[in-house]
CSV table of C-alpha atoms in Angstrom, one decimal:
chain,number,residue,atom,x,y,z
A,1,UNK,CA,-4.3,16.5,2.4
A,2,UNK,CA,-2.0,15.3,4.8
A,3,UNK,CA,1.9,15.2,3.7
A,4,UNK,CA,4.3,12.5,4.8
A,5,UNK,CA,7.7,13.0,4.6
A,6,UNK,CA,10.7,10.3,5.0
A,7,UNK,CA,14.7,10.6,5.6
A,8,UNK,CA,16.7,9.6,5.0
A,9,UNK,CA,15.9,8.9,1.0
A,10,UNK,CA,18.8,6.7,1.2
A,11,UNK,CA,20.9,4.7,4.1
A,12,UNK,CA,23.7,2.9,3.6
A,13,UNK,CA,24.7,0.2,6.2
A,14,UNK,CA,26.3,-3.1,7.3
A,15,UNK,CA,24.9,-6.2,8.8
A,16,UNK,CA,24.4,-6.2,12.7
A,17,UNK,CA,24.0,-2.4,12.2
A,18,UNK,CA,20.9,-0.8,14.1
A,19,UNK,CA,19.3,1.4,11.5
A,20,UNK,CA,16.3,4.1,12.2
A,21,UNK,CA,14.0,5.8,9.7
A,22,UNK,CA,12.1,8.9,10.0
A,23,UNK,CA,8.2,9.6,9.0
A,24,UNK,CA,6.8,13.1,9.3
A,25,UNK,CA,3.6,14.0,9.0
A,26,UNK,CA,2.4,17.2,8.0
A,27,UNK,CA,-0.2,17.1,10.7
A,28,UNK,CA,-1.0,15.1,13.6
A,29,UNK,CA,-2.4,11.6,12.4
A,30,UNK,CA,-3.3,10.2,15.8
A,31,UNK,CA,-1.0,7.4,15.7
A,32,UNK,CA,-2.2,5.7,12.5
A,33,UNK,CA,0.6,5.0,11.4
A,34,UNK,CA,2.0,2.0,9.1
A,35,UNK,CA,5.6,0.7,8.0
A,36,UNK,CA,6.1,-1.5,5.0
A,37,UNK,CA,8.9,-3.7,3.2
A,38,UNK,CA,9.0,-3.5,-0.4
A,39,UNK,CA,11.9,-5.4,-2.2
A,40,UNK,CA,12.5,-5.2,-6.2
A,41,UNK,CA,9.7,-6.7,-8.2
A,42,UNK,CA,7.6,-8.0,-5.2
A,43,UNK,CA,4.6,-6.5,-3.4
A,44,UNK,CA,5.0,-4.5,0.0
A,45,UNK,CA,4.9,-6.4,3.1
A,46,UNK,CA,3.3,-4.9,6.1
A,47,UNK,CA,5.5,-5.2,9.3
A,48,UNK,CA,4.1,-2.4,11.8
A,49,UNK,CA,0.8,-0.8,12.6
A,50,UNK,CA,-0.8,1.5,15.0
A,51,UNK,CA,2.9,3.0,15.3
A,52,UNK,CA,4.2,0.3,17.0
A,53,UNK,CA,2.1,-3.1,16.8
A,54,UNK,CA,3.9,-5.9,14.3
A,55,UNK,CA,2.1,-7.2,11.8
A,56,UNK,CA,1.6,-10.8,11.9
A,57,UNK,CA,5.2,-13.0,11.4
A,58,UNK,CA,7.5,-9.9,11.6
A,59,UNK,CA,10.6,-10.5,13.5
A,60,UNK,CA,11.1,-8.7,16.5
A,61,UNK,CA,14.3,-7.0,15.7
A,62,UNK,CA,11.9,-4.3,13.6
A,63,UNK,CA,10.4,-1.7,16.0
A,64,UNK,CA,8.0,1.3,15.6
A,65,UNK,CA,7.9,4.7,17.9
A,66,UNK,CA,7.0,7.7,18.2
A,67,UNK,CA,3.7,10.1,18.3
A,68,UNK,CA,1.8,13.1,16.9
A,69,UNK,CA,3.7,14.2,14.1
A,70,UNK,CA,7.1,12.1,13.9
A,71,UNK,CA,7.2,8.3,13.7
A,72,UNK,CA,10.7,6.1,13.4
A,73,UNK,CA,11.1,2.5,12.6
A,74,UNK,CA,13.8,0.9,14.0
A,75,UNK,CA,15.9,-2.4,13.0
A,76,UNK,CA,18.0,-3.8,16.0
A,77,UNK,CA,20.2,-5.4,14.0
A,78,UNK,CA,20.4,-5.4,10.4
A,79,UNK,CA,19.7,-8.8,8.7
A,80,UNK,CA,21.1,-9.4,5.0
A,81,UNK,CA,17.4,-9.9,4.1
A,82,UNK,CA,16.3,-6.4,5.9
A,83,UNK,CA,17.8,-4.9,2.4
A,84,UNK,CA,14.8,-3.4,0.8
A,85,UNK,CA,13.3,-0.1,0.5
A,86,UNK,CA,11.0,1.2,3.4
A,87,UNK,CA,7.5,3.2,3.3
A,88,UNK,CA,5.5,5.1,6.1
A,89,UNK,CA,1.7,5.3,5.5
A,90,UNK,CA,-0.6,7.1,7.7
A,91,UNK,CA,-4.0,6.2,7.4
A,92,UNK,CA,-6.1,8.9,9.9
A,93,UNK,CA,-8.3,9.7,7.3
A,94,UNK,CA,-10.9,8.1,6.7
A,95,UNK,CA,-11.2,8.2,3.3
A,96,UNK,CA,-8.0,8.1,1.9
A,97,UNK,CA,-4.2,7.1,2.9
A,98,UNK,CA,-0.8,8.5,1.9
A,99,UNK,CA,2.4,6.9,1.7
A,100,UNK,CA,6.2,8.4,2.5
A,101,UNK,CA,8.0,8.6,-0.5
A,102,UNK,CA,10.6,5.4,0.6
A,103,UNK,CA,13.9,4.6,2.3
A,104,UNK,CA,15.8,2.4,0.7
A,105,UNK,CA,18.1,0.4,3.1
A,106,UNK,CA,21.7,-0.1,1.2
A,107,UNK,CA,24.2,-2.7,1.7
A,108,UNK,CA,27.4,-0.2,2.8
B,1,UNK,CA,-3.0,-18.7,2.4
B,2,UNK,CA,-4.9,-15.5,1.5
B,3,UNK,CA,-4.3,-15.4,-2.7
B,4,UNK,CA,-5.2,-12.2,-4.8
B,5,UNK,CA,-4.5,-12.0,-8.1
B,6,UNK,CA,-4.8,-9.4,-10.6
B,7,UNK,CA,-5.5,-9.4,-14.4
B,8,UNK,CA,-6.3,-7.1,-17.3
B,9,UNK,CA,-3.0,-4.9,-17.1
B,10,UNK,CA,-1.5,-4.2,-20.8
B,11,UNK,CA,-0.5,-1.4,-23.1
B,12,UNK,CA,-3.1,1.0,-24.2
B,13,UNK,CA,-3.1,4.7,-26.1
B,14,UNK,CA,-3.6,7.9,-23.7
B,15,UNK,CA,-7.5,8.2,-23.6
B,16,UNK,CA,-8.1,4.2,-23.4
B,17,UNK,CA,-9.8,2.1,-21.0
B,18,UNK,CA,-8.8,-0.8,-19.2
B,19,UNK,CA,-10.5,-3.0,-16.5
B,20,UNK,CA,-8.2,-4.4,-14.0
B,21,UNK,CA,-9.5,-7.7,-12.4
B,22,UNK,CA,-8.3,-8.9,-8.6
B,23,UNK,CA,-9.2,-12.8,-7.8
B,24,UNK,CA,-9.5,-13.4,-4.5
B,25,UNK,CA,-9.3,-16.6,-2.3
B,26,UNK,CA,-8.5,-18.3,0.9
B,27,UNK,CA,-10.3,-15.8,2.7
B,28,UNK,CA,-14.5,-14.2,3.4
B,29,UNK,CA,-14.3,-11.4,0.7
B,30,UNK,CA,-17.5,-10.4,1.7
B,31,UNK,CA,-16.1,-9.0,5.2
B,32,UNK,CA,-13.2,-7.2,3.9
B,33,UNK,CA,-12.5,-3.6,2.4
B,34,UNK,CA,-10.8,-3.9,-0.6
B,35,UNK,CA,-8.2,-1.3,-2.2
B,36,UNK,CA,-6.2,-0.6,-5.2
B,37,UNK,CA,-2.7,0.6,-5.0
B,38,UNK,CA,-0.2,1.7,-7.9
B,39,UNK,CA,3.5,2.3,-8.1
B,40,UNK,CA,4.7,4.1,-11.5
B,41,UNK,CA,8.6,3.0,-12.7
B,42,UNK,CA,10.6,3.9,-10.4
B,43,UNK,CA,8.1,5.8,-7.8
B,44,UNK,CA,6.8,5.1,-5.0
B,45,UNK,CA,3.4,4.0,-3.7
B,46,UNK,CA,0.2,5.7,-4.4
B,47,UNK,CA,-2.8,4.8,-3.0
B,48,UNK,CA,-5.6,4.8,-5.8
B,49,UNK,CA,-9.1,4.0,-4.5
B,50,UNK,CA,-10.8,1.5,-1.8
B,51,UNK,CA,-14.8,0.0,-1.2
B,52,UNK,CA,-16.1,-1.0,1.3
B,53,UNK,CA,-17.0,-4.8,2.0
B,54,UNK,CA,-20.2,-4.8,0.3
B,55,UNK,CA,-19.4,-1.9,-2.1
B,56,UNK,CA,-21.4,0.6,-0.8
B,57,UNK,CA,-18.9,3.1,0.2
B,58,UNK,CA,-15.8,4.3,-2.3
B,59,UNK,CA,-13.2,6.4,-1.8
B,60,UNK,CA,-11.3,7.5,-5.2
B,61,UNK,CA,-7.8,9.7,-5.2
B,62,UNK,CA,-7.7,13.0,-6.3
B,63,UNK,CA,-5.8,12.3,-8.9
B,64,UNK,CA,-8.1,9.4,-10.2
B,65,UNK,CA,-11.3,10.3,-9.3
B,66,UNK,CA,-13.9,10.9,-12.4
B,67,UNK,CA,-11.7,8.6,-15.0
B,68,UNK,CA,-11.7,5.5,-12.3
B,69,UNK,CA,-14.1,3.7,-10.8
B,70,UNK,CA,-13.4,0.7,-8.1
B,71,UNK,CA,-15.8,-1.7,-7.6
B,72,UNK,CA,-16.6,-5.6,-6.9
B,73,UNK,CA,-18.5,-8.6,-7.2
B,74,UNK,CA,-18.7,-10.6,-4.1
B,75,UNK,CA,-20.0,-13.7,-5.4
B,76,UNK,CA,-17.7,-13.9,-7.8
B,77,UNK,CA,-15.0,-12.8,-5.2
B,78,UNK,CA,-13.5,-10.5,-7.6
B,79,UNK,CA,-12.6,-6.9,-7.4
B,80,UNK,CA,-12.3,-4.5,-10.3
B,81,UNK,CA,-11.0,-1.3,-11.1
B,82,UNK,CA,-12.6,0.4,-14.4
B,83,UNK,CA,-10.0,3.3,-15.6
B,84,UNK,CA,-11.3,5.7,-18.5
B,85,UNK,CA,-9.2,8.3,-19.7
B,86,UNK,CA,-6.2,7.1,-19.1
B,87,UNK,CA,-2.5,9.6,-19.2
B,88,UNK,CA,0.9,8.5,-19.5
B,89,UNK,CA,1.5,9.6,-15.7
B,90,UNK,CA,-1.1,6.7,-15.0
B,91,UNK,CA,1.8,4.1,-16.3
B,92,UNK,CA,2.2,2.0,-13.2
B,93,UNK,CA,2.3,-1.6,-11.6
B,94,UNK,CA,-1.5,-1.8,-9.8
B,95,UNK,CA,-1.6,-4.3,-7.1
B,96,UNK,CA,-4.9,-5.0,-5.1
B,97,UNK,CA,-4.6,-5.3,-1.5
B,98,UNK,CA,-6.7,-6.6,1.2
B,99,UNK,CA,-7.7,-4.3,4.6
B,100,UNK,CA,-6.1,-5.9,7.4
B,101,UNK,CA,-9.3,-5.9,9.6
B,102,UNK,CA,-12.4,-7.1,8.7
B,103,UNK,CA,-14.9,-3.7,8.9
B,104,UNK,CA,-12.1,-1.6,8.5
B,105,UNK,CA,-12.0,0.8,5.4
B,106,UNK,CA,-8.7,2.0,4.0
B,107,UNK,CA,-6.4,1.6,6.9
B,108,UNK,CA,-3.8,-1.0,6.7
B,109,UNK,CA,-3.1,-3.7,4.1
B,110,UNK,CA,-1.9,-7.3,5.1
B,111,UNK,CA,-2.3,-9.4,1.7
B,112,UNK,CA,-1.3,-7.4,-1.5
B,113,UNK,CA,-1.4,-9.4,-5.0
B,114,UNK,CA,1.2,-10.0,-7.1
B,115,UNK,CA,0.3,-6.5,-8.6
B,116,UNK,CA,0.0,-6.3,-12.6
B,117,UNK,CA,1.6,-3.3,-15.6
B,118,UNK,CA,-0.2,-0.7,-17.1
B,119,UNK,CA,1.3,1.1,-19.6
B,120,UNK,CA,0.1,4.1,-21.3
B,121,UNK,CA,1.5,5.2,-24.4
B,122,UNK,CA,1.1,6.2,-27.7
């Protein structure tokens, strides 16, 4: 089974500040890779897939990258409602998916 | 809008049943993988189990599979997920999400319900 791994667990910053967060895979995934927005009490919110392709309505300031084994999302500039808590997915499998374990995005 | 909305959560004993219920609207159920995700309190997400559009294919976590069993009825536009056996470590909100592609299976989810408690205890 294929292992995905985020970091930080935590990050704690201030609006306007350009965050990034780390996905590792514990093997290659081909670039199926997902990013979701979960904040308290509500359901996750897709905002990129196939690495780097937005989901439908996300704002441009969120960005995906990377390749093979190690995937970053990237927020330009942190928004007061960017606060939430962050998951990876891959999805190369095709018959099962795995999340990251979660970022959560602090106010500093 | 795309609505999904599940039902049938509660408390039960370890070793109970339950039958989680996901109404769907606003969208061709028939043309889309359906799945079943769960977060426990606290945790993170888990992916639980997904079926293909006309329920011919499943796909069932380890750590479900022989106690759950995902399936649907596409007249009805309703999806189900029928858990036997249930453990304490299987306390969790469940929400139902929808594939993002029609003909996909198990990729990526665009329209998740409102996702409902399970809670296993004695």
């Amino acid at each position: 089974d294929i292992q995905m791994t985020q970091s930080p667990s935590t990050l704690s910053a201030s609006v306007g500040d350009r965050v990034a967060i780390t996905c590792r895979a514990s093997q290659s995934i081909n670039g199926w890779l997902a990013w979701y927005q979960q904040k308290p009490g509500k359901a996750p919110k897709l905002l990129i897939y196939k690495v780097s392709a937005l989901a439908s309505g996300v704002p441009s300031r969120f960005s995906g990258s990377g390749s093979e084994t190690e995937f970053t999302l990237t927020i330009s500039s942190l928004q007061p409602d960017d606060f939430a808590t962050y998951y990876c997915q891959e999805y190369n499998s095709d018959s099962q998916v795995t999340f990251g374990q979660g970022t959560k995005v602090e106010i500093k | 809008e795309v609505q999904l909305l599940e039902s049938g959560g509660g408390l039960v004993h370890p070793g109970g049943s339950l039958r989680l219920s996901c109404a769907a609207s606003e969208f061709m159920f028939n043309n889309y993988a359906m799945t079943w995700v769960r977060q426990g309190p606290g945790k993170g997400l888990e992916w639980v189990s997904t079926i293909s559009e006309s329920g011919e294919r499943t796909s069932h976590a380890d750590s479900v599979k022989g106690r759950f069993t995902i399936s649907r009825d596409n007249p009805r536009n309703t999806l189900y997920l029928q858990m036997n056996g249930l453990r304490a470590e299987d306390t969790a909100i469940y929400y139902c999400a929808r594939e993002q592609f029609a003909g996909n299976f198990g990729d990526t989810f665009d329209y998740w319900g409102q996702g409902i408690l399970v809670s296993v205890s004695a």
